[in-house]
Amino acid sequence: MLRTTRTATSTLRNAAAALAVLLLSGTAAFAQDVSGKLVIVTSFPKDMTTAFQQAFQKANPKVTVEILNRNTNAGVKYLQETASNNGTDLFWASAPDAFEVLKGAGLLQPYKPQVKGIPDIVGAYPVNDPGGFYSGFAASGYGIMWNTRYMKANDLPVPKEWADLTKPVYHDHVAISAPSRSGTTHLTIETILQGEGWEKGWRTNKEMAGNYRTITERSFGVPDGVNSGAFGIGIVIDFFALSSQASGFPVEFAYPTITTIVPANVGVVKNAPNKAAAEGFVDFLLSPKGQEVLLDPAIRRLPVNPVTYEKAPAGYPNPFKDSSLGAQVNFDVNVSQARYNVVDALFDQLITFQLDELKAATQAIHKADAALAKTPNDKAKALLAEARDLVAAMPVTAEQAADPQLAGAFTVERKSAKDTVPERQAQVEQKWAAFAKENYAAARRKADEALALAR
């Protein structure tokens, strides 16, 4: 009996010592227990993944971290395709709706992080999935980045709202990445749609697109172009601009009123080969050491632990103190998830693959509008309103976009307009493309007619 009591006492002392170490260090208690290979599928850039990979391996020398880089959509499809013989431990990406897709497909398993002090809400958005299937580790917002030297050289005003980018002065000065190729851009488009409503949101997106110089295939192509001055303005997620600033590029960034602050997430994949290491990595991301990595000049993400901002540089955005960030949009991940593929396909068929036609119609409208400002004409004004409505028109409603039957048609991710896709998907996309071509051509004709009347 005495021997048992001593053993129990010793065990309690060891447990207390371990807890004390955990509380003092803020790092995960599993550090000495995990080993083996940890496989992570992620959409994050190498600058970020390498920093966390090295920090985690330093804290857990028995673990080897393998990074499989995929864009968000490709990462989701990879996990779906390999589910029967899963070799992935973690999915690590920005888009919460992508995690909802995986959760709905039963491809994630719940885990409640051991780290304390993380708030339930950031901006107007929950930090973690209520069921514990994924956890937020960093927050991000969406907005406008610009090169100050480019803006001065081209005598351009500073844009602060999405509506600013629809103005003629910005024609051919703006860039964005395709949402079908970038999860962060998808969230930007979806945020505008939810913040302004389906019809108005698409009108804003198309009117901005009429000023685009290019639509890049990957999200990092936009900040790279702004940094180099290839174009002046980019629609980006905030950390691209913040890290560019920290690296010395002459850039600035603004959050429009219609934006949202949402968490970037990490989730343990169902049947993860190294579940212990996967859970350990989640806890490391949320630990004080992990959260401080987010402040690295090459990363510049918004921590989800408010305490970490005490170590942030002056002027660093803090959604826990600035209540205006994300306050206007209550982002609904269920709405986004239901129409995820439809929104991407609509953007590609109406904007990405029709950019030249859209720009031509937009430029014609801008010319007619300028002429009417000098020579008012009621008939020309009516024609110009019709032209704008033709550009803004959508082939489907918000309700149709969320219909599972329509969403189910999009089973193959397009990388270009020439890609082969299933027949039903091709039929829908061809119908939308024809709709766009016809409307943009008609809009251009009406704008040209309005211009002639105004002369």
Short mmCIF file of C-alpha atoms in Angstrom, two decimals:
data_model
loop_
_atom_site.label_atom_id
_atom_site.label_comp_id
_atom_site.label_asym_id
_atom_site.label_seq_id
_atom_site.Cartn_x
_atom_site.Cartn_y
_atom_site.Cartn_z
CA MET A 1 0.00 0.00 0.00
CA LEU A 2 2.81 2.39 0.94
CA ARG A 3 4.62 1.50 -2.27
CA THR A 4 1.49 2.27 -4.28
CA THR A 5 1.04 5.60 -2.51
CA ARG A 6 4.65 6.59 -3.18
CA THR A 7 4.24 5.65 -6.82
CA ALA A 8 1.08 7.68 -7.09
CA THR A 9 2.72 10.64 -5.36
CA SER A 10 5.67 10.44 -7.70
CA THR A 11 3.35 10.33 -10.67
CA LEU A 12 1.47 13.39 -9.47
CA ARG A 13 4.73 15.28 -8.92
CA ASN A 14 5.88 14.40 -12.43
CA ALA A 15 2.56 15.49 -13.89
CA ALA A 16 2.69 18.76 -11.98
CA ALA A 17 6.21 19.39 -13.17
CA ALA A 18 5.19 18.71 -16.75
CA LEU A 19 2.23 21.07 -16.42
CA ALA A 20 4.45 23.78 -14.99
CA VAL A 21 6.82 23.47 -17.91
CA LEU A 22 3.87 23.72 -20.30
CA LEU A 23 2.46 26.81 -18.63
CA LEU A 24 5.82 28.55 -18.42
CA SER A 25 6.98 27.78 -21.92
CA GLY A 26 3.64 28.03 -23.72
CA THR A 27 4.76 25.18 -25.97
CA ALA A 28 3.03 21.87 -26.41
CA ALA A 29 3.47 19.08 -23.88
CA PHE A 30 3.75 16.53 -26.64
CA ALA A 31 7.14 17.86 -27.78
CA GLN A 32 9.14 14.90 -26.46
CA ASP A 33 6.62 12.28 -27.51
CA VAL A 34 6.12 12.78 -31.24
CA SER A 35 8.33 11.32 -33.92
CA GLY A 36 8.27 10.07 -37.50
CA LYS A 37 7.16 11.78 -40.70
CA LEU A 38 4.49 14.48 -40.70
CA VAL A 39 2.90 15.10 -44.12
CA ILE A 40 1.15 18.45 -44.65
CA VAL A 41 -0.86 19.50 -47.70
CA THR A 42 -0.88 23.29 -47.84
CA SER A 43 -1.55 26.24 -50.12
CA PHE A 44 0.73 28.56 -48.16
CA PRO A 45 3.89 29.97 -49.78
CA LYS A 46 7.31 28.51 -49.09
CA ASP A 47 8.47 31.51 -47.04
CA MET A 48 5.77 30.74 -44.51
CA THR A 49 5.80 26.94 -44.53
CA THR A 50 9.58 26.75 -44.24
CA ALA A 51 9.63 29.03 -41.18
CA PHE A 52 7.08 26.87 -39.35
CA GLN A 53 8.63 23.65 -40.59
CA GLN A 54 12.03 24.57 -39.19
CA ALA A 55 10.63 25.92 -35.90
CA PHE A 56 8.52 22.81 -35.32
CA GLN A 57 11.33 20.42 -36.18
CA LYS A 58 13.67 22.31 -33.83
CA ALA A 59 11.15 21.85 -31.01
CA ASN A 60 10.49 18.24 -32.09
CA PRO A 61 13.79 16.83 -33.43
CA LYS A 62 12.33 13.34 -33.89
CA VAL A 63 9.83 14.62 -36.46
CA THR A 64 10.48 15.16 -40.17
CA VAL A 65 7.97 17.49 -41.81
CA GLU A 66 7.13 16.93 -45.47
CA ILE A 67 5.30 19.77 -47.26
CA LEU A 68 3.09 19.08 -50.29
CA ASN A 69 2.25 22.42 -51.86
CA ARG A 70 -1.10 22.65 -53.68
CA ASN A 71 -3.42 25.56 -54.31
CA THR A 72 -6.55 25.33 -52.18
CA ASN A 73 -8.82 23.71 -54.77
CA ALA A 74 -6.13 21.25 -55.86
CA GLY A 75 -5.41 20.41 -52.21
CA VAL A 76 -9.06 19.60 -51.55
CA LYS A 77 -9.24 17.42 -54.65
CA TYR A 78 -5.98 15.67 -53.70
CA LEU A 79 -7.40 14.67 -50.31
CA GLN A 80 -10.63 13.53 -51.94
CA GLU A 81 -8.77 11.42 -54.49
CA THR A 82 -6.41 9.81 -51.96
CA ALA A 83 -8.98 9.27 -49.19
CA SER A 84 -9.06 5.48 -49.63
CA ASN A 85 -5.29 5.28 -49.10
CA ASN A 86 -4.59 8.45 -47.16
CA GLY A 87 -0.99 9.45 -46.58
CA THR A 88 -1.62 13.01 -45.40
CA ASP A 89 -1.70 14.14 -41.77
CA LEU A 90 -2.73 17.79 -42.00
CA PHE A 91 -4.52 20.19 -44.33
CA TRP A 92 -3.28 23.76 -43.84
CA ALA A 93 -4.83 26.64 -45.81
CA SER A 94 -6.64 29.98 -45.65
CA ALA A 95 -10.12 29.27 -47.00
CA PRO A 96 -12.61 28.15 -44.31
CA ASP A 97 -15.10 27.03 -46.95
CA ALA A 98 -12.52 24.56 -48.28
CA PHE A 99 -12.39 23.03 -44.80
CA GLU A 100 -16.18 22.85 -44.81
CA VAL A 101 -16.00 20.86 -48.04
CA LEU A 102 -13.54 18.42 -46.46
CA LYS A 103 -15.56 18.27 -43.25
CA GLY A 104 -18.76 17.56 -45.17
CA ALA A 105 -17.01 14.77 -47.06
CA GLY A 106 -15.86 13.18 -43.80
CA LEU A 107 -12.19 13.78 -44.58
CA LEU A 108 -11.25 15.57 -41.34
CA GLN A 109 -11.20 14.34 -37.75
CA PRO A 110 -11.85 16.55 -34.72
CA TYR A 111 -9.11 17.78 -32.43
CA LYS A 112 -9.40 20.37 -29.67
CA PRO A 113 -6.13 22.30 -29.29
CA GLN A 114 -4.53 22.33 -25.85
CA VAL A 115 -3.43 25.98 -26.01
CA LYS A 116 -5.46 28.46 -23.96
CA GLY A 117 -6.18 32.15 -24.45
CA ILE A 118 -7.50 32.05 -28.03
CA PRO A 119 -10.74 34.12 -28.41
CA ASP A 120 -13.86 32.59 -29.90
CA ILE A 121 -14.29 35.37 -32.48
CA VAL A 122 -12.01 37.40 -34.72
CA GLY A 123 -13.77 40.31 -36.42
CA ALA A 124 -17.27 38.87 -36.85
CA TYR A 125 -16.08 35.34 -37.57
CA PRO A 126 -15.60 32.26 -35.33
CA VAL A 127 -11.94 31.36 -34.91
CA ASN A 128 -12.57 27.61 -34.73
CA ASP A 129 -15.00 25.10 -36.19
CA PRO A 130 -17.65 24.40 -33.49
CA GLY A 131 -17.17 20.67 -33.98
CA GLY A 132 -13.40 20.88 -33.66
CA PHE A 133 -12.73 19.65 -37.20
CA TYR A 134 -10.40 22.57 -37.95
CA SER A 135 -8.79 25.39 -35.99
CA GLY A 136 -7.92 28.97 -36.87
CA PHE A 137 -4.28 29.88 -36.23
CA ALA A 138 -4.02 33.23 -38.04
CA ALA A 139 -6.45 35.86 -39.29
CA SER A 140 -6.51 37.58 -42.65
CA GLY A 141 -8.44 40.30 -44.42
CA TYR A 142 -8.82 41.23 -48.07
CA GLY A 143 -8.17 44.52 -49.73
CA ILE A 144 -6.22 46.75 -52.09
CA MET A 145 -2.42 46.97 -52.40
CA TRP A 146 -0.64 49.64 -54.45
CA ASN A 147 2.86 50.70 -55.42
CA THR A 148 3.38 54.28 -54.25
CA ARG A 149 6.01 55.07 -56.90
CA TYR A 150 3.82 53.72 -59.69
CA MET A 151 0.84 55.71 -58.44
CA LYS A 152 2.87 58.92 -58.37
CA ALA A 153 4.42 58.30 -61.79
CA ASN A 154 0.98 57.69 -63.33
CA ASP A 155 -0.76 60.44 -61.34
CA LEU A 156 -3.29 58.00 -59.87
CA PRO A 157 -5.39 58.68 -56.76
CA VAL A 158 -5.16 56.19 -53.89
CA PRO A 159 -8.06 53.68 -53.97
CA LYS A 160 -9.67 52.75 -50.66
CA GLU A 161 -12.96 51.05 -51.65
CA TRP A 162 -13.89 48.42 -54.24
CA ALA A 163 -16.04 51.01 -56.02
CA ASP A 164 -12.96 53.16 -56.53
CA LEU A 165 -11.46 50.47 -58.77
CA THR A 166 -14.41 50.72 -61.17
CA LYS A 167 -13.45 54.28 -62.16
CA PRO A 168 -11.98 55.00 -65.62
CA VAL A 169 -8.77 56.40 -64.16
CA TYR A 170 -7.69 52.90 -63.13
CA HIS A 171 -8.10 51.29 -66.55
CA ASP A 172 -5.24 48.84 -67.19
CA HIS A 173 -3.60 49.53 -63.82
CA VAL A 174 -5.18 46.73 -61.72
CA ALA A 175 -4.52 43.00 -61.31
CA ILE A 176 -6.11 40.07 -59.53
CA SER A 177 -5.58 36.33 -59.49
CA ALA A 178 -8.23 33.90 -60.71
CA PRO A 179 -10.39 32.61 -57.81
CA SER A 180 -10.42 29.17 -59.40
CA ARG A 181 -6.63 29.12 -58.91
CA SER A 182 -6.44 30.91 -55.56
CA GLY A 183 -8.44 30.20 -52.44
CA THR A 184 -7.70 33.64 -51.01
CA THR A 185 -9.00 35.36 -54.14
CA HIS A 186 -12.10 33.19 -54.02
CA LEU A 187 -12.73 34.48 -50.50
CA THR A 188 -12.28 38.05 -51.71
CA ILE A 189 -14.88 37.59 -54.47
CA GLU A 190 -17.24 35.80 -52.11
CA THR A 191 -16.83 38.55 -49.52
CA ILE A 192 -17.91 41.17 -52.06
CA LEU A 193 -20.88 39.01 -53.09
CA GLN A 194 -21.98 38.54 -49.49
CA GLY A 195 -21.27 42.13 -48.48
CA GLU A 196 -23.06 43.77 -51.42
CA GLY A 197 -25.49 41.04 -52.43
CA TRP A 198 -25.37 38.74 -55.47
CA GLU A 199 -26.47 41.16 -58.20
CA LYS A 200 -24.67 44.27 -56.96
CA GLY A 201 -21.61 42.25 -55.96
CA TRP A 202 -21.21 40.81 -59.45
CA ARG A 203 -21.75 44.26 -60.95
CA THR A 204 -18.89 45.57 -58.80
CA ASN A 205 -16.67 42.61 -59.72
CA LYS A 206 -17.30 43.04 -63.44
CA GLU A 207 -16.85 46.80 -63.40
CA MET A 208 -13.54 46.35 -61.58
CA ALA A 209 -12.54 43.61 -64.03
CA GLY A 210 -13.09 45.99 -66.94
CA ASN A 211 -10.03 47.84 -65.59
CA TYR A 212 -7.80 44.79 -65.07
CA ARG A 213 -4.51 44.62 -66.86
CA THR A 214 -4.14 40.92 -66.11
CA ILE A 215 -5.57 38.00 -64.18
CA THR A 216 -2.74 35.87 -62.79
CA GLU A 217 -2.81 32.11 -62.34
CA ARG A 218 -1.46 32.16 -58.78
CA SER A 219 -2.19 34.61 -55.98
CA PHE A 220 1.46 35.56 -55.41
CA GLY A 221 1.68 36.81 -59.01
CA VAL A 222 -0.32 39.89 -57.98
CA PRO A 223 1.92 41.18 -55.15
CA ASP A 224 5.00 40.34 -57.20
CA GLY A 225 3.65 42.55 -60.00
CA VAL A 226 2.82 45.40 -57.64
CA ASN A 227 6.23 45.13 -55.94
CA SER A 228 8.04 45.33 -59.29
CA GLY A 229 5.78 48.04 -60.72
CA ALA A 230 4.53 45.82 -63.57
CA PHE A 231 1.13 47.22 -62.57
CA GLY A 232 0.18 49.67 -59.88
CA ILE A 233 -2.67 48.07 -57.96
CA GLY A 234 -3.45 44.56 -56.81
CA ILE A 235 -6.41 42.92 -55.10
CA VAL A 236 -4.76 40.79 -52.44
CA ILE A 237 -4.99 39.22 -49.02
CA ASP A 238 -3.43 41.52 -46.42
CA PHE A 239 -0.28 39.55 -45.59
CA PHE A 240 1.03 39.93 -49.14
CA ALA A 241 1.14 43.69 -48.68
CA LEU A 242 2.35 43.57 -45.08
CA SER A 243 5.26 41.26 -45.93
CA SER A 244 6.17 43.39 -48.97
CA GLN A 245 6.25 46.47 -46.76
CA ALA A 246 8.48 44.69 -44.26
CA SER A 247 10.79 43.72 -47.12
CA GLY A 248 11.21 47.36 -48.14
CA PHE A 249 9.00 47.56 -51.21
CA PRO A 250 7.25 50.93 -51.77
CA VAL A 251 3.74 49.58 -51.23
CA GLU A 252 0.72 50.39 -49.11
CA PHE A 253 -2.53 48.56 -48.32
CA ALA A 254 -6.12 49.41 -47.39
CA TYR A 255 -9.00 47.33 -46.10
CA PRO A 256 -12.21 48.40 -47.91
CA THR A 257 -15.35 48.81 -45.85
CA ILE A 258 -16.71 45.63 -47.47
CA THR A 259 -14.16 43.14 -46.29
CA THR A 260 -14.03 40.35 -43.76
CA ILE A 261 -11.48 39.06 -41.30
CA VAL A 262 -11.45 35.28 -41.42
CA PRO A 263 -9.11 32.72 -39.90
CA ALA A 264 -6.58 30.72 -41.84
CA ASN A 265 -7.00 27.16 -40.67
CA VAL A 266 -5.42 23.82 -40.01
CA GLY A 267 -7.19 20.46 -39.69
CA VAL A 268 -6.16 16.90 -38.94
CA VAL A 269 -6.96 14.61 -41.85
CA LYS A 270 -9.07 11.55 -41.12
CA ASN A 271 -6.97 8.40 -40.73
CA ALA A 272 -3.84 10.51 -40.46
CA PRO A 273 -0.79 8.18 -40.44
CA ASN A 274 0.88 10.30 -37.74
CA LYS A 275 -1.99 11.66 -35.71
CA ALA A 276 0.17 12.52 -32.68
CA ALA A 277 2.53 14.69 -34.72
CA ALA A 278 -0.42 16.30 -36.53
CA GLU A 279 -2.03 17.31 -33.26
CA GLY A 280 1.35 18.47 -32.02
CA PHE A 281 1.76 20.74 -35.02
CA VAL A 282 -1.68 22.28 -34.42
CA ASP A 283 -0.75 23.08 -30.83
CA PHE A 284 2.60 24.49 -31.91
CA LEU A 285 0.90 26.87 -34.36
CA LEU A 286 -1.22 28.22 -31.52
CA SER A 287 1.54 28.34 -28.90
CA PRO A 288 3.29 31.66 -28.12
CA LYS A 289 6.32 30.57 -30.13
CA GLY A 290 4.18 29.58 -33.08
CA GLN A 291 2.12 32.76 -33.00
CA GLU A 292 5.27 34.90 -32.93
CA VAL A 293 6.44 33.26 -36.17
CA LEU A 294 3.47 35.01 -37.83
CA LEU A 295 5.15 38.36 -37.17
CA ASP A 296 8.21 37.41 -39.23
CA PRO A 297 8.76 40.04 -41.97
CA ALA A 298 8.41 37.37 -44.66
CA ILE A 299 5.04 36.19 -43.26
CA ARG A 300 3.19 39.06 -41.58
CA ARG A 301 -0.06 37.29 -40.70
CA LEU A 302 -2.50 38.42 -38.01
CA PRO A 303 -2.16 36.23 -34.88
CA VAL A 304 -5.29 34.82 -33.26
CA ASN A 305 -3.79 35.23 -29.80
CA PRO A 306 -4.30 38.90 -28.76
CA VAL A 307 -1.24 38.79 -26.49
CA THR A 308 1.07 38.30 -29.47
CA TYR A 309 0.28 41.81 -30.77
CA GLU A 310 2.33 43.21 -27.89
CA LYS A 311 5.39 42.08 -29.87
CA ALA A 312 4.12 43.35 -33.23
CA PRO A 313 5.73 46.37 -34.93
CA ALA A 314 4.09 49.79 -34.73
CA GLY A 315 1.05 50.20 -36.96
CA TYR A 316 0.43 46.47 -37.27
CA PRO A 317 -3.29 45.74 -37.93
CA ASN A 318 -5.02 44.34 -34.85
CA PRO A 319 -8.56 43.02 -35.41
CA PHE A 320 -9.03 42.58 -31.67
CA LYS A 321 -8.61 46.34 -31.12
CA ASP A 322 -9.82 47.79 -34.44
CA SER A 323 -13.51 46.91 -34.43
CA SER A 324 -14.00 48.33 -37.93
CA LEU A 325 -12.07 45.48 -39.56
CA GLY A 326 -14.56 43.01 -40.95
CA ALA A 327 -17.47 44.61 -39.12
CA GLN A 328 -19.65 45.16 -42.22
CA VAL A 329 -19.72 41.55 -43.44
CA ASN A 330 -21.00 38.59 -41.48
CA PHE A 331 -19.36 36.03 -43.71
CA ASP A 332 -21.47 32.87 -44.02
CA VAL A 333 -19.23 29.91 -44.72
CA ASN A 334 -22.22 27.67 -45.49
CA VAL A 335 -23.40 30.01 -48.26
CA SER A 336 -19.87 30.16 -49.64
CA GLN A 337 -19.38 26.41 -49.49
CA ALA A 338 -22.68 25.68 -51.25
CA ARG A 339 -21.77 27.75 -54.31
CA TYR A 340 -17.96 27.53 -54.16
CA ASN A 341 -17.37 25.89 -57.56
CA VAL A 342 -20.18 27.82 -59.22
CA VAL A 343 -18.68 31.18 -58.21
CA ASP A 344 -15.27 30.14 -59.54
CA ALA A 345 -16.75 28.90 -62.82
CA LEU A 346 -18.83 32.06 -63.25
CA PHE A 347 -15.80 34.27 -62.68
CA ASP A 348 -13.76 32.35 -65.26
CA GLN A 349 -16.47 32.19 -67.92
CA LEU A 350 -17.67 35.78 -67.47
CA ILE A 351 -14.37 37.48 -66.63
CA THR A 352 -11.13 35.48 -66.86
CA PHE A 353 -11.74 33.95 -70.31
CA GLN A 354 -13.66 37.01 -71.59
CA LEU A 355 -11.34 39.69 -70.26
CA ASP A 356 -10.58 41.30 -73.63
CA GLU A 357 -14.27 41.54 -74.54
CA LEU A 358 -15.17 42.86 -71.10
CA LYS A 359 -12.40 45.47 -71.22
CA ALA A 360 -13.50 46.62 -74.67
CA ALA A 361 -17.10 47.07 -73.50
CA THR A 362 -15.95 48.83 -70.33
CA GLN A 363 -13.68 51.20 -72.24
CA ALA A 364 -16.52 52.05 -74.63
CA ILE A 365 -18.78 52.84 -71.67
CA HIS A 366 -16.10 55.04 -70.10
CA LYS A 367 -15.64 57.01 -73.35
CA ALA A 368 -19.36 57.54 -73.79
CA ASP A 369 -19.72 58.55 -70.17
CA ALA A 370 -16.96 61.17 -70.53
CA ALA A 371 -18.59 62.56 -73.67
CA LEU A 372 -22.00 62.76 -71.98
CA ALA A 373 -20.49 64.72 -69.11
CA LYS A 374 -19.64 67.44 -71.65
CA THR A 375 -22.70 67.07 -73.91
CA PRO A 376 -25.77 65.72 -72.06
CA ASN A 377 -28.22 63.68 -74.14
CA ASP A 378 -31.17 61.81 -72.65
CA LYS A 379 -31.28 59.10 -75.32
CA ALA A 380 -27.53 58.53 -75.03
CA LYS A 381 -27.85 58.40 -71.24
CA ALA A 382 -30.52 55.68 -71.51
CA LEU A 383 -28.37 53.69 -73.94
CA LEU A 384 -25.42 53.91 -71.58
CA ALA A 385 -27.54 52.65 -68.69
CA GLU A 386 -28.59 49.70 -70.86
CA ALA A 387 -24.94 49.04 -71.72
CA ARG A 388 -23.97 48.95 -68.05
CA ASP A 389 -26.85 46.61 -67.25
CA LEU A 390 -25.81 44.26 -70.05
CA VAL A 391 -22.28 44.04 -68.61
CA ALA A 392 -23.61 43.47 -65.10
CA ALA A 393 -26.23 40.85 -66.06
CA MET A 394 -25.82 37.34 -64.63
CA PRO A 395 -26.88 34.04 -66.22
CA VAL A 396 -27.90 32.58 -62.84
CA THR A 397 -29.45 33.88 -59.62
CA ALA A 398 -28.04 33.44 -56.12
CA GLU A 399 -30.62 30.73 -55.48
CA GLN A 400 -29.65 28.84 -58.63
CA ALA A 401 -25.95 29.14 -57.78
CA ALA A 402 -26.56 27.34 -54.48
CA ASP A 403 -28.59 24.53 -56.09
CA PRO A 404 -26.72 21.24 -55.51
CA GLN A 405 -27.68 20.06 -59.00
CA LEU A 406 -25.87 23.00 -60.60
CA ALA A 407 -22.93 22.83 -58.20
CA GLY A 408 -22.61 19.12 -58.96
CA ALA A 409 -21.88 19.86 -62.61
CA PHE A 410 -18.46 21.27 -61.77
CA THR A 411 -16.25 18.28 -61.11
CA VAL A 412 -13.03 19.28 -62.90
CA GLU A 413 -10.86 22.27 -62.08
CA ARG A 414 -10.09 24.35 -65.15
CA LYS A 415 -6.60 25.76 -65.65
CA SER A 416 -7.44 27.30 -69.02
CA ALA A 417 -10.39 27.70 -71.37
CA LYS A 418 -9.01 24.83 -73.49
CA ASP A 419 -9.09 22.19 -70.75
CA THR A 420 -11.28 19.14 -71.32
CA VAL A 421 -14.10 18.81 -68.81
CA PRO A 422 -17.14 16.51 -68.44
CA GLU A 423 -19.94 17.11 -70.94
CA ARG A 424 -22.44 18.60 -68.49
CA GLN A 425 -19.86 21.00 -67.07
CA ALA A 426 -18.80 21.97 -70.59
CA GLN A 427 -22.40 22.64 -71.62
CA VAL A 428 -23.05 24.95 -68.67
CA GLU A 429 -19.78 26.78 -69.13
CA GLN A 430 -20.31 27.20 -72.86
CA LYS A 431 -23.76 28.65 -72.19
CA TRP A 432 -22.31 31.15 -69.72
CA ALA A 433 -19.44 32.07 -72.04
CA ALA A 434 -21.89 32.69 -74.92
CA PHE A 435 -24.06 34.78 -72.59
CA ALA A 436 -21.06 36.93 -71.67
CA LYS A 437 -19.82 37.36 -75.25
CA GLU A 438 -23.25 38.37 -76.49
CA ASN A 439 -23.87 40.80 -73.65
CA TYR A 440 -20.46 42.44 -73.84
CA ALA A 441 -20.75 42.88 -77.60
CA ALA A 442 -24.23 44.37 -77.23
CA ALA A 443 -23.02 46.64 -74.43
CA ARG A 444 -20.18 47.90 -76.61
CA ARG A 445 -22.57 48.64 -79.48
CA LYS A 446 -24.92 50.61 -77.23
CA ALA A 447 -22.00 52.53 -75.69
CA ASP A 448 -20.69 53.37 -79.15
CA GLU A 449 -24.16 54.55 -80.18
CA ALA A 450 -24.37 56.69 -77.05
CA LEU A 451 -20.97 58.17 -77.84
CA ALA A 452 -22.09 59.08 -81.36
CA LEU A 453 -25.18 60.84 -80.01
CA ALA A 454 -23.10 62.79 -77.51
CA ARG A 455 -20.76 64.20 -80.14
#
